[in-house]
Structures are given as C-alpha cells and as structure tokens.
Coordinates of C-alpha atoms in Angstrom, one line a residue:
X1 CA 72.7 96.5 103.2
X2 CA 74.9 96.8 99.9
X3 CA 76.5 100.0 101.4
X4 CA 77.3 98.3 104.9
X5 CA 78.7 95.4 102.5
X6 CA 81.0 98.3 100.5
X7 CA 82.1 99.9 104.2
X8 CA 83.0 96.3 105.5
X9 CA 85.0 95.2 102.6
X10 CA 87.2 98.2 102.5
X11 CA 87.6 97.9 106.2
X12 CA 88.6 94.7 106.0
X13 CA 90.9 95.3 103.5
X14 CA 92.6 98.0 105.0
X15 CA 92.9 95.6 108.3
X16 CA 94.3 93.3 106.6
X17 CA 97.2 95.1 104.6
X18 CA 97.6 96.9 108.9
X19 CA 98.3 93.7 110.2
X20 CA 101.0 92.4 107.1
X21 CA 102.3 96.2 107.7
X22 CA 102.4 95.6 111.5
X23 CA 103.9 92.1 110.9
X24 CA 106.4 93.7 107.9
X25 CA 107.7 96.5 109.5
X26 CA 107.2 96.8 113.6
X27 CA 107.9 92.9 114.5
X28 CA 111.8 93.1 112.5
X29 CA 112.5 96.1 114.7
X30 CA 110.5 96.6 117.8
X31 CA 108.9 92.8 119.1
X32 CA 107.2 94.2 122.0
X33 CA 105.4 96.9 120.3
X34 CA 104.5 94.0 117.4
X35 CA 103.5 91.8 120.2
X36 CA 101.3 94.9 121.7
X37 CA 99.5 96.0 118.2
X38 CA 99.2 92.0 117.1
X39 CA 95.8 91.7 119.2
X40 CA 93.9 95.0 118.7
X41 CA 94.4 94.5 114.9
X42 CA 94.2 91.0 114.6
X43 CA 90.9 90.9 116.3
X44 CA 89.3 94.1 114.2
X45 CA 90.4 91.6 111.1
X46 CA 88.8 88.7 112.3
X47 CA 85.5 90.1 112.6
X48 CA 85.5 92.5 109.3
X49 CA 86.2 89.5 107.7
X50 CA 83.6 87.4 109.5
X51 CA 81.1 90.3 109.2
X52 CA 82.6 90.1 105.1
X53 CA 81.5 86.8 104.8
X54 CA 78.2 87.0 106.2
X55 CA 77.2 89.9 104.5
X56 CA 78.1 88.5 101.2
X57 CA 76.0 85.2 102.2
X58 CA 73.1 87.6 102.8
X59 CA 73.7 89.5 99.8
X60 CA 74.3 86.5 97.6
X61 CA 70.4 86.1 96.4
X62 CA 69.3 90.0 96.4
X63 CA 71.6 90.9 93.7
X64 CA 71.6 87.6 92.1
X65 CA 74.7 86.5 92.2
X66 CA 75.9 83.4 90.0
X67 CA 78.2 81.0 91.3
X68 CA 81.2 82.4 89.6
X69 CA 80.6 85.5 91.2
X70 CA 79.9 84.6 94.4
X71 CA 83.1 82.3 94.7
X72 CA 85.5 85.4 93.5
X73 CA 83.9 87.6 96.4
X74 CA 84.8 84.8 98.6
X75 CA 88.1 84.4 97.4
X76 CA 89.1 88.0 97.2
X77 CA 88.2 88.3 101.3
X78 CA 91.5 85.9 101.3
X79 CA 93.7 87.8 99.0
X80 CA 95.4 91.5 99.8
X81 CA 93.8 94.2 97.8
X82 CA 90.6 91.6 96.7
X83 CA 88.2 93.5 98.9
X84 CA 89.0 96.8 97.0
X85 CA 89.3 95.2 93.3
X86 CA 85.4 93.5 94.4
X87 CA 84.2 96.7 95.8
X88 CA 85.1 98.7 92.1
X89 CA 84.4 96.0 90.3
X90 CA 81.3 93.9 91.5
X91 CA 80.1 96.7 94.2

C-alpha cells in the first residue's frame, strides 16, 4: 500500500502544478480551450487528492506515524511541490 501511496502523491502533485499551468498559461490567452481542459484536470485532482488523503489515513498507524508527521503529509497535499518533497523525504 506504501507504493500506491508514493504513485498517488506524485500524481497528485503533477495534477496539481497541470491545473495552475492550465489556469497560468491557457486561460490569459485561449478562454475556451481553459474552459474545455478546466474539468478533465480539475476532476483527475480532486480524486488524487481525495485518494491522497485517504491513503495517508490508512497508512498513518502502519508506519507509525507521530502527529507531527502526520500533519506535514497533510499539509503538503495543500501546497505545490509538498507531494514530491513528502515522497523523498518521508516516503
């Protein structure tokens, strides 16, 4: 389950730094192809970082992890780049 964890939190980082691209770059120049890519890549975010979540719930007893821990996996799910600092760091 620790490998699915790694897989899903570099997914879910690499969706997220997609949409700010997508929302950066395409929506300044081209709206309707912004408004087109918003809802395939908003919706692959919301559940890698649902699925993110509830992994690291699961996880959270079997590799013992304290509080402090625990709360900077959480946070980093919120933060561009976290999910690849926790993955190196933690993972």
């Amino acid at each position: 389950m620790l490998k699915i964890f790694k897989i899903t939190a570099i997914l879910e980082g690499i969706s997220y730094l997609v949409l700010f691209s997508n929302m950066l770059f395409i929506k300044p120049t081209n709206i309707e192809l912004y408004k087109t890519l918003l809802y395939p890549i908003g919706m692959s975010h919301g559940v890698l970082f649902i699925g993110y979540i509830l992994l690291a719930f699961l996880l959270k007893k079997a590799q013992n992890w304290n509080f402090k821990v625990f709360g900077i996996i959480l946070i980093a799910s919120l933060l561009p780049f976290g999910t690849f600092y926790i993955e190196k760091k933690y993972l």
